PDB file of C-alpha atoms and ligand atoms in Angstrom:
ATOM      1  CA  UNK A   1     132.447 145.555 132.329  1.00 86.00           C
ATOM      2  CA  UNK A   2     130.749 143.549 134.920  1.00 95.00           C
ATOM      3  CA  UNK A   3     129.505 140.126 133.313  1.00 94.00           C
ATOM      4  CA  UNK A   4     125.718 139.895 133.066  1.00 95.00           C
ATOM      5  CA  UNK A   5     123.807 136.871 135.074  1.00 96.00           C
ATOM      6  CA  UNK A   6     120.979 135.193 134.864  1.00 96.00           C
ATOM      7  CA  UNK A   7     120.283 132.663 137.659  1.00 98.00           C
ATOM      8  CA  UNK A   8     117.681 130.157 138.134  1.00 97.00           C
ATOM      9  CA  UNK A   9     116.051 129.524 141.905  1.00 98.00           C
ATOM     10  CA  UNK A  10     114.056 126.442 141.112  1.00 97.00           C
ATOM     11  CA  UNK A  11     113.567 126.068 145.053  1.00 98.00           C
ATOM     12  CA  UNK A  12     111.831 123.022 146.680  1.00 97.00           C
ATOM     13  CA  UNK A  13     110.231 122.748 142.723  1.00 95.00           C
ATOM     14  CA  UNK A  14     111.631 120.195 139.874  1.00 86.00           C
ATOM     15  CA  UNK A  15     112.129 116.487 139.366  1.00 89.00           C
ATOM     16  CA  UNK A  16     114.107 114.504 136.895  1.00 88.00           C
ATOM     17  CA  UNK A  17     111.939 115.201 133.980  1.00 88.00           C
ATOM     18  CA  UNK A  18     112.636 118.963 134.731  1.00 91.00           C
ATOM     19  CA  UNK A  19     116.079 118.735 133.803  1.00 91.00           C
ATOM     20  CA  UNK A  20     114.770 118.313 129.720  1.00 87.00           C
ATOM     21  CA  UNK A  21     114.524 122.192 130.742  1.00 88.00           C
ATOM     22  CA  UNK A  22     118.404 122.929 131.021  1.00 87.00           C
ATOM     23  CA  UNK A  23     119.012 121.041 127.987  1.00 82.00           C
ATOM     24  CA  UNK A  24     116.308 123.053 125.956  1.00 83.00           C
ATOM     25  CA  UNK A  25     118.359 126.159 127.605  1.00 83.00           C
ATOM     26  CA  UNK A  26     121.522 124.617 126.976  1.00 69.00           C
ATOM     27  CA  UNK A  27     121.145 124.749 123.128  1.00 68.00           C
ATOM     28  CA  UNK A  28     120.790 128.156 122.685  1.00 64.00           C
ATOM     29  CA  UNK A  29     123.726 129.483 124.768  1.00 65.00           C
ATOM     30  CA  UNK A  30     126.501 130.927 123.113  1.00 69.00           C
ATOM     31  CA  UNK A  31     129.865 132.749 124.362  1.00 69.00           C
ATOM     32  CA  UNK A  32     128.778 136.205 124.396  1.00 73.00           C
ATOM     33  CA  UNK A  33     125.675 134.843 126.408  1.00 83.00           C
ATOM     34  CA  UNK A  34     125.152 136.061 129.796  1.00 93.00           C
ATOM     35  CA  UNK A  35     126.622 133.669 132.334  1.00 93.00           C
ATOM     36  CA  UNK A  36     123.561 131.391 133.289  1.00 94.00           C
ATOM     37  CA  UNK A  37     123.388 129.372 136.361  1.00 96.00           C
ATOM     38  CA  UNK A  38     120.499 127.173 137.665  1.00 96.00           C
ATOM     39  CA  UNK A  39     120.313 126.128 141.113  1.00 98.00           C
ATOM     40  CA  UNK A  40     117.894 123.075 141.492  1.00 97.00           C
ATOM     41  CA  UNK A  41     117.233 121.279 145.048  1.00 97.00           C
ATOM     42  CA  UNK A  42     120.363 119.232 146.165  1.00 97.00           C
ATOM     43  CA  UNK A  43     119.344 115.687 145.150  1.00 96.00           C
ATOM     44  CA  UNK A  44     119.446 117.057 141.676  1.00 97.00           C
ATOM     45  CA  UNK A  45     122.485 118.564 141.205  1.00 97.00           C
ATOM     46  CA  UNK A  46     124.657 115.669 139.866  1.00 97.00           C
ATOM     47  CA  UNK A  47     122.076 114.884 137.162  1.00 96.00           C
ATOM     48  CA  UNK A  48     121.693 118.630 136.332  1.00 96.00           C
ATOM     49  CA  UNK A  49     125.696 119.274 136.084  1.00 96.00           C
ATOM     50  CA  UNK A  50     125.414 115.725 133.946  1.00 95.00           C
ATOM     51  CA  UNK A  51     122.626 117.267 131.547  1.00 92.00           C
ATOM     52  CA  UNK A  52     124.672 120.609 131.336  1.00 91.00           C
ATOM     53  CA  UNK A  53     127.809 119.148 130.685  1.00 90.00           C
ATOM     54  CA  UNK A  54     128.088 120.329 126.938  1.00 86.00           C
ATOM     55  CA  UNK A  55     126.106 123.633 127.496  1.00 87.00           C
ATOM     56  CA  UNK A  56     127.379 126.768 128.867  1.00 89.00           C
ATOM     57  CA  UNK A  57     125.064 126.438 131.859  1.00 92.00           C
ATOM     58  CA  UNK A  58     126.432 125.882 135.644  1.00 95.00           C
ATOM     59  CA  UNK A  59     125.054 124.881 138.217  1.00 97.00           C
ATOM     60  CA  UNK A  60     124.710 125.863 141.419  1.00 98.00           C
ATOM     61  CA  UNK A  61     123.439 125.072 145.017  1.00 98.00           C
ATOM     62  CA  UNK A  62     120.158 126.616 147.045  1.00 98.00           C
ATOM     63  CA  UNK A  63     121.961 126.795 150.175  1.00 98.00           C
ATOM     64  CA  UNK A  64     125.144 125.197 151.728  1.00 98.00           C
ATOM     65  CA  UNK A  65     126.130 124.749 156.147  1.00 98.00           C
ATOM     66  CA  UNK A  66     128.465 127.058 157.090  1.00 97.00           C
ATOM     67  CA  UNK A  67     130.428 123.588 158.684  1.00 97.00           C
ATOM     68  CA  UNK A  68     132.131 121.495 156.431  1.00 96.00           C
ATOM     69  CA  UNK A  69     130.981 118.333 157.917  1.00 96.00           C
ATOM     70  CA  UNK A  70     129.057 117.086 161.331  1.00 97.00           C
ATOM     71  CA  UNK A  71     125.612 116.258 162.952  1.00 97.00           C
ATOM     72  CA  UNK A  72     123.401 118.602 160.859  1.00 97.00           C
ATOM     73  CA  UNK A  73     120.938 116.119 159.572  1.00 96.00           C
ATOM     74  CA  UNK A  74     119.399 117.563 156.666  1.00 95.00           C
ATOM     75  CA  UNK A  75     122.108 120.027 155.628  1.00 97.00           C
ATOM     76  CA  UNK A  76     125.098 119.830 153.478  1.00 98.00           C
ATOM     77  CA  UNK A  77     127.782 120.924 153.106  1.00 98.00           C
ATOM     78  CA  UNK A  78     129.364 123.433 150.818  1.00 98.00           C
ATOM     79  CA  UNK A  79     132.031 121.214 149.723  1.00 98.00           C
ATOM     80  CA  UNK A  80     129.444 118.409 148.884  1.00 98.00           C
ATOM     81  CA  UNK A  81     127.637 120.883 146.526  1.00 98.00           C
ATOM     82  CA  UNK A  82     131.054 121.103 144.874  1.00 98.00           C
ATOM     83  CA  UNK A  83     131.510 118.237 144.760  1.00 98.00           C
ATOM     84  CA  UNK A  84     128.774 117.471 142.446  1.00 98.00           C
ATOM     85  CA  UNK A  85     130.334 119.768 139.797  1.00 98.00           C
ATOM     86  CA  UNK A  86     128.503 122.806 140.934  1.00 98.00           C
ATOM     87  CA  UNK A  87     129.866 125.744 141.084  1.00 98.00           C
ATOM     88  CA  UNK A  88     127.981 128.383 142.786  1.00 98.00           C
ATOM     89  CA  UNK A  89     126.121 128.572 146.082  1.00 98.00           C
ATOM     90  CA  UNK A  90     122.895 130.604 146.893  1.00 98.00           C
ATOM     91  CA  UNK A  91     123.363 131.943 150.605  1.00 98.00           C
ATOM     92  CA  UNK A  92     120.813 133.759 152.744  1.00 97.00           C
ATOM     93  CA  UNK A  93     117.379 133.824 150.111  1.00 98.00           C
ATOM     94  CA  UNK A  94     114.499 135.169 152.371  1.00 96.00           C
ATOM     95  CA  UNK A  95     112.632 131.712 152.757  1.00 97.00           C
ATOM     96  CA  UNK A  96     115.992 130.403 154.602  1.00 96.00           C
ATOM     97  CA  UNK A  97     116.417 133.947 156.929  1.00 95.00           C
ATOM     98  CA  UNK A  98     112.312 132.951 157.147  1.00 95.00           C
ATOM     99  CA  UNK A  99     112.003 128.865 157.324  1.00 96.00           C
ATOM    100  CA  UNK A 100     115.149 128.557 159.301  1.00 96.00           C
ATOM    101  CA  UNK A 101     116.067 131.661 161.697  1.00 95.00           C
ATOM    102  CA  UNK A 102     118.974 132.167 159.713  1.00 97.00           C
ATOM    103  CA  UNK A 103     120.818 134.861 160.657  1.00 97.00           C
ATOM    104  CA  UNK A 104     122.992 137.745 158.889  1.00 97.00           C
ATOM    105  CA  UNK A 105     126.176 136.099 160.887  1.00 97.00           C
ATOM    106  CA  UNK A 106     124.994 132.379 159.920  1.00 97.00           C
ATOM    107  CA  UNK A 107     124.956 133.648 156.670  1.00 98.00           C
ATOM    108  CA  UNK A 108     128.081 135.322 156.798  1.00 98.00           C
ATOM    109  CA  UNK A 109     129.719 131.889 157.591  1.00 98.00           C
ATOM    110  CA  UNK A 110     128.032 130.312 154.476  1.00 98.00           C
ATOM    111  CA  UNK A 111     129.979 132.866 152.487  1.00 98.00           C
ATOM    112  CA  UNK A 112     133.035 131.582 153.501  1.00 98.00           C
ATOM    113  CA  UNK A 113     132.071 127.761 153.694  1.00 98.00           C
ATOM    114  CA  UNK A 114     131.414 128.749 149.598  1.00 98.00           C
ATOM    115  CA  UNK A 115     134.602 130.437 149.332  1.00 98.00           C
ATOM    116  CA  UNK A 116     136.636 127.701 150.969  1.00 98.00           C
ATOM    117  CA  UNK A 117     134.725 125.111 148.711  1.00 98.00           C
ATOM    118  CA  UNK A 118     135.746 127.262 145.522  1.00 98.00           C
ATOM    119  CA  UNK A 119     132.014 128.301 144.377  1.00 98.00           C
ATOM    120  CA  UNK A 120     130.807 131.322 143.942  1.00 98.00           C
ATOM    121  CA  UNK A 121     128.123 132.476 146.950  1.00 98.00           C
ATOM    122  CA  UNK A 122     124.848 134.097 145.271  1.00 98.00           C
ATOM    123  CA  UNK A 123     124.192 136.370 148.363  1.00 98.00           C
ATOM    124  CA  UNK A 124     120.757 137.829 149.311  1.00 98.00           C
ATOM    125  CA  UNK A 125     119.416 140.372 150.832  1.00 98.00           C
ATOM    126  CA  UNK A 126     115.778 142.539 150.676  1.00 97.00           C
ATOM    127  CA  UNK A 127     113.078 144.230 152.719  1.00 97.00           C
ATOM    128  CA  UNK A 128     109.979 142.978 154.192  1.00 96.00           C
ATOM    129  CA  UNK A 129     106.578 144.230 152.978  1.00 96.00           C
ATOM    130  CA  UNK A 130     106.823 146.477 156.923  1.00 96.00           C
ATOM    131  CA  UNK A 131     110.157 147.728 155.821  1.00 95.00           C
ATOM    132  CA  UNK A 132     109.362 148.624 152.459  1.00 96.00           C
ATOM    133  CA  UNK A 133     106.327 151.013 153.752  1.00 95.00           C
ATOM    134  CA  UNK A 134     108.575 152.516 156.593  1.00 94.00           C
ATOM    135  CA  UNK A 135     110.996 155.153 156.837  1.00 93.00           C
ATOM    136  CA  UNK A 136     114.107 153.335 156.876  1.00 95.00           C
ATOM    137  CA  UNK A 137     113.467 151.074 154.156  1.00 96.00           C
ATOM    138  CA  UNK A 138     117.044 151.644 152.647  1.00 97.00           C
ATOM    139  CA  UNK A 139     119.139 151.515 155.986  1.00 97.00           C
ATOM    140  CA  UNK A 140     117.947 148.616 156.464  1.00 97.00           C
ATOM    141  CA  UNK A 141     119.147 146.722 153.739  1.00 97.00           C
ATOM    142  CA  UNK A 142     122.676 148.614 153.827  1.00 98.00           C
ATOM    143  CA  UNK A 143     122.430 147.182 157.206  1.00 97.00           C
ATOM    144  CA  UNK A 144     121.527 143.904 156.233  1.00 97.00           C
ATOM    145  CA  UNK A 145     124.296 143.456 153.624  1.00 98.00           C
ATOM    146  CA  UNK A 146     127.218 144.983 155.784  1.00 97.00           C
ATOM    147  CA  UNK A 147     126.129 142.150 158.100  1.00 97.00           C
ATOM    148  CA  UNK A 148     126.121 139.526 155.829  1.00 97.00           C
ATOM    149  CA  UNK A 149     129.171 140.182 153.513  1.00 98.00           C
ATOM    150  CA  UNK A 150     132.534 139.020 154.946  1.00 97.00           C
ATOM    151  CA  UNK A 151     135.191 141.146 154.543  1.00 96.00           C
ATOM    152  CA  UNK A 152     137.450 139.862 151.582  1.00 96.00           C
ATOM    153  CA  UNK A 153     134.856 139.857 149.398  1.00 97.00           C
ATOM    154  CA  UNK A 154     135.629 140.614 145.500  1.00 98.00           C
ATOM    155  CA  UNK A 155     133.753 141.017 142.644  1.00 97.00           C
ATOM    156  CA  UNK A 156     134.833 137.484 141.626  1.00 97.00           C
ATOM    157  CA  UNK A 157     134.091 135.651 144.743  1.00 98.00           C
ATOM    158  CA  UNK A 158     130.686 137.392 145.555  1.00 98.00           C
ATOM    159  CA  UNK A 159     127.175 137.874 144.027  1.00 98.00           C
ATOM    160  CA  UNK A 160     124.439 140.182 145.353  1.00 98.00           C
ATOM    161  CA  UNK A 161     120.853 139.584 144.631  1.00 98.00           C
ATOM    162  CA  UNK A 162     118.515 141.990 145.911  1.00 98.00           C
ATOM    163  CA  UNK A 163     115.515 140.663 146.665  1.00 98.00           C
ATOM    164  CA  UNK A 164     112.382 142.731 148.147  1.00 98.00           C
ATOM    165  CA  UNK A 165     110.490 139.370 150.008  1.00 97.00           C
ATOM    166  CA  UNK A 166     106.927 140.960 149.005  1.00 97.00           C
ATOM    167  CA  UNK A 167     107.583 140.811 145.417  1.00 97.00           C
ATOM    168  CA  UNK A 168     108.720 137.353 145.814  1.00 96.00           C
ATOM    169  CA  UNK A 169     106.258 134.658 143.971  1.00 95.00           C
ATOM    170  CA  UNK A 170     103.386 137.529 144.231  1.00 97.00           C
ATOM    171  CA  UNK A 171     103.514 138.961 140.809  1.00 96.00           C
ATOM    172  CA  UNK A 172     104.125 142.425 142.196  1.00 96.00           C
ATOM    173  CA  UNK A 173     107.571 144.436 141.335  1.00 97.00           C
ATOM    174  CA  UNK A 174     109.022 147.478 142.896  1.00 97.00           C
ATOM    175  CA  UNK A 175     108.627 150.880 141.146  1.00 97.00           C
ATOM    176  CA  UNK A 176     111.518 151.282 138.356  1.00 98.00           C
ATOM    177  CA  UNK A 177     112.232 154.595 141.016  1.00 98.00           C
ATOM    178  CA  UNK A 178     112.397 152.049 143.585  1.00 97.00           C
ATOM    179  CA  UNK A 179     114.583 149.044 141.746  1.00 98.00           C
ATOM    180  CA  UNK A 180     117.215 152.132 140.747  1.00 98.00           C
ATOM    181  CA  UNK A 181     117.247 153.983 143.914  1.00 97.00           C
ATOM    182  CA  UNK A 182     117.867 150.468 145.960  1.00 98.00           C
ATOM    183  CA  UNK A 183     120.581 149.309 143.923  1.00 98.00           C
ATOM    184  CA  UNK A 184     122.649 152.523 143.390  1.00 98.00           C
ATOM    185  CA  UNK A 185     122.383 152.204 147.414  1.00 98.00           C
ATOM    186  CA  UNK A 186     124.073 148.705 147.174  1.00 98.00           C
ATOM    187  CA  UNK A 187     126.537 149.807 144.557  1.00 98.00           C
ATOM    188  CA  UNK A 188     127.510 152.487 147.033  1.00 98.00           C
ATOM    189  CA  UNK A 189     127.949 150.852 150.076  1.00 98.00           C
ATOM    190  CA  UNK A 190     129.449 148.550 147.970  1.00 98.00           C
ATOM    191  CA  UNK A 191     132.353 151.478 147.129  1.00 98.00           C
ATOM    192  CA  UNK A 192     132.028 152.970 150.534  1.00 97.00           C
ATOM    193  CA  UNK A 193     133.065 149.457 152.087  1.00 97.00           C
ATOM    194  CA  UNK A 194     135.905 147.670 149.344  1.00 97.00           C
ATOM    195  CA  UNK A 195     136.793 151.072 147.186  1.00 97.00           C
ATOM    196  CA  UNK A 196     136.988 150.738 143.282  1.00 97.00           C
ATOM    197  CA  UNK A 197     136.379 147.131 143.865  1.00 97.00           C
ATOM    198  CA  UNK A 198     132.724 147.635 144.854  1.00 98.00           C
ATOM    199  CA  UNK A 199     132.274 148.650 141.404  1.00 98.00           C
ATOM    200  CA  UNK A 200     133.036 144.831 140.551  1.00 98.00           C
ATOM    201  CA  UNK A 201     129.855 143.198 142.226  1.00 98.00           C
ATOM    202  CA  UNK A 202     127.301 142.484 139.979  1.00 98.00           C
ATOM    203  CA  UNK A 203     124.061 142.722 141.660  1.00 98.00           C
ATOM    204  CA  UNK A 204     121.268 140.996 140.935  1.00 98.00           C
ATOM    205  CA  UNK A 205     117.512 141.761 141.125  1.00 98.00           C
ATOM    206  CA  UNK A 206     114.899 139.179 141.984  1.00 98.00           C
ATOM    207  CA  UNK A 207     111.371 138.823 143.118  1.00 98.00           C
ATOM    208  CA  UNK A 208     108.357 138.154 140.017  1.00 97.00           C
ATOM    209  CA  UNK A 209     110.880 138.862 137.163  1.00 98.00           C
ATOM    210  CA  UNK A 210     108.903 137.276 134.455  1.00 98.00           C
ATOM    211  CA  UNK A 211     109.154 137.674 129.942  1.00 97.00           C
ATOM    212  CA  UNK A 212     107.176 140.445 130.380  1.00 97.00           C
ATOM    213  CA  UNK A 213     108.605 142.698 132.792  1.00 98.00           C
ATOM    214  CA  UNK A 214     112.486 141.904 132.515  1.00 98.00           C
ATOM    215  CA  UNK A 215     113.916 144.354 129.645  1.00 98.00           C
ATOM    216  CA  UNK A 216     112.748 146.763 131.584  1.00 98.00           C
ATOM    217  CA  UNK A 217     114.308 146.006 135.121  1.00 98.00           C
ATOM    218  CA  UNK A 218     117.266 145.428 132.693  1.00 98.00           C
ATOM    219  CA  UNK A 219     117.379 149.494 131.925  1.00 98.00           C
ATOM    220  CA  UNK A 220     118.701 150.017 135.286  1.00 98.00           C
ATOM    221  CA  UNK A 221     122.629 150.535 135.159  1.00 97.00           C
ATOM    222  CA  UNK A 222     122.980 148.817 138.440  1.00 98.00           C
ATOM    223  CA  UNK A 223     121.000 146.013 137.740  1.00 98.00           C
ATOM    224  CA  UNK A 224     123.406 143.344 136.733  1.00 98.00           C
ATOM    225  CA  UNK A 225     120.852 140.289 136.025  1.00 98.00           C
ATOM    226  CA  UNK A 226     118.589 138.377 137.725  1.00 98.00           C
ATOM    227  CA  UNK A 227     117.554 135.588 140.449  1.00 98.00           C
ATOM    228  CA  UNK A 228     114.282 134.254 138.680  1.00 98.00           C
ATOM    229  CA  UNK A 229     112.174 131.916 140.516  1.00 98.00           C
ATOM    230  CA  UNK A 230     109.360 130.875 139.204  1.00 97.00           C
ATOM    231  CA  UNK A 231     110.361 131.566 135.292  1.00 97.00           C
ATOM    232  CA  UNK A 232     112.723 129.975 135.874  1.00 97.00           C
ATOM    233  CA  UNK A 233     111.360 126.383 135.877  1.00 96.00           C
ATOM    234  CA  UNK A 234     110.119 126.362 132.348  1.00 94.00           C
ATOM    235  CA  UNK A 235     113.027 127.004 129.007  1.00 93.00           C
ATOM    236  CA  UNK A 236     109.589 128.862 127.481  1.00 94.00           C
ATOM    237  CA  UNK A 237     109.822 131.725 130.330  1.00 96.00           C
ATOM    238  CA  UNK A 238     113.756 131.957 131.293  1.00 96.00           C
ATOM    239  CA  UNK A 239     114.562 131.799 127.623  1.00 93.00           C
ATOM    240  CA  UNK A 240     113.060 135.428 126.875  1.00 95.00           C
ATOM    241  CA  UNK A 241     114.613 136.898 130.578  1.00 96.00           C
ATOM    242  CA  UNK A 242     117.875 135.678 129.373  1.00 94.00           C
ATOM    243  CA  UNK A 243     117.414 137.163 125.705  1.00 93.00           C
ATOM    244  CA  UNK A 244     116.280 140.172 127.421  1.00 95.00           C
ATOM    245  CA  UNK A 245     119.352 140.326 129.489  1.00 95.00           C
ATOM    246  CA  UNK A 246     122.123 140.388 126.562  1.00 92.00           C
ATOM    247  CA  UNK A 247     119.975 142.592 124.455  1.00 92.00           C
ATOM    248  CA  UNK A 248     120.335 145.112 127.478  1.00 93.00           C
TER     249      UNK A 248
HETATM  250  P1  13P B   1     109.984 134.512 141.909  1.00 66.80           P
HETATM  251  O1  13P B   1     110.741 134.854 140.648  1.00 66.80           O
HETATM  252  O2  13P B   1     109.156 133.267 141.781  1.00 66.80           O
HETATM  253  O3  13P B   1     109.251 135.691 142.457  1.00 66.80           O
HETATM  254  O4  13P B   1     111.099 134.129 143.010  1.00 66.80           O
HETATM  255  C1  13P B   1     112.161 134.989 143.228  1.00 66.80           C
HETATM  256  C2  13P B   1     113.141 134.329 144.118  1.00 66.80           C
HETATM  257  O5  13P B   1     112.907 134.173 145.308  1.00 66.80           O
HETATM  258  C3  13P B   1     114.392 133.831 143.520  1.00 66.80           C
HETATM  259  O6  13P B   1     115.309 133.477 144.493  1.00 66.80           O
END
């Protein structure tokens, strides 16, 4: 059994007043409860791990350098985000790949930098709106994640999310065909590449997951849980996507 997640993107969003959020989570989590992690910009991760400390919710980083230290102004490090008392990582979302030519091999390297750091890398990958509409909409994301998934990986040490970038803070979801087809694709590359282990990954979806839509993304066997962005900034909205993801 492959242990459901919900994860929280809260991107450049949130301040300190945000973080009454995560407690108003943080009351209602129990042990059978999906695993829930929020990932909130860096300068609030050591107040978020503080607010979470008696709740079931972790914490986790947006993005991490693949270097453990040096003269990358702006960046940190992936043993810095641990060392706030996070522990997970996301590596390669589509607004990095976008906002800062990151590549599938820079991103590659941030999977280990997480792995030597002891968290757990969130990794994505998804189509443009282009590759969506053409023919080779699936090849391309095989493609994509063979790139950016180090060898090694286990279901323990590595997190898909599949995110499709036009469905990303639009309001508009793939097809249910579309959501299944795409991640029965993962889950067998995923097998092709590591054997029965690939049946370990839990892969994520994410891109406008909202209350409203998420039992129903839930339905798909391959869908393991969620990378919410937007809902994810308010107890109100993540609340239900969570609920939604144990009832599945
Ligand atoms: P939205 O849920 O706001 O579409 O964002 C998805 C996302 O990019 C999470 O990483």
């Amino acid at each position: 059994m492959r242990k459901k997640l919900a994860a929280g993107n809260w991107k450049m969003n949130g301040s300190a007043a945000l973080l009454d959020e995560l407690a108003n989570l943080a009351t209602q989590q129990d042990a059978d409860a999906p695993q829930v992690i929020i990932c909130p910009p860096s300068p609030l991760l050591i107040p978020a791990v503080a607010a979470t400390q008696t709740s079931a919710v972790q914490i986790g980083g947006q993005d991490c350098h693949s270097a453990q230290t040096g003269a990358h102004t702006g960046d940190v490090s992936a043993q810095m985000v641990k060392d706030t008392g996070a522990s997970a990582v996301i590596v390669g979302h589509s607004e990095r790949r976008a906002d800062h030519a990151e590549t599938n091999a820079d991103i590659r390297a941030k999977v280990q930098a997480a792995w030597a750091a002891n968290l757990l890398p969130i990794l994505c990958i998804g189509e443009s709106e282009a590759e969506r509409i053409g023919p080779n909409t699936l090849a391309i994301i095989a493609a994509q994640l063979d790139a950016s998934m180090p060898d090694g990986a286990t279901g323990d040490t590595l997190v898909i999310a599949y995110e499709p970038i036009w469905a990303i803070g639009t309001g508009r979801v793939p097809t249910m065909d579309q959501i299944i087809e795409t991640h029965d694709m993962i889950r067998a590359e995923l097998t092709k590449r590591f054997g029965a282990e690939g049946d370990k990954f839990r892969i994520l979806y994410g891109g406008s997951v909202k209350p409203n839509n998420a039992a129903e993304i839930f339905t798909a066997k391959n869908v393991d849980g969620a990378l919410v962005g937007g809902a994810s900034l308010k107890a109100a909205d993540f609340q239900p996507i969570i609920d939604a993801l144990q009832a599945s």
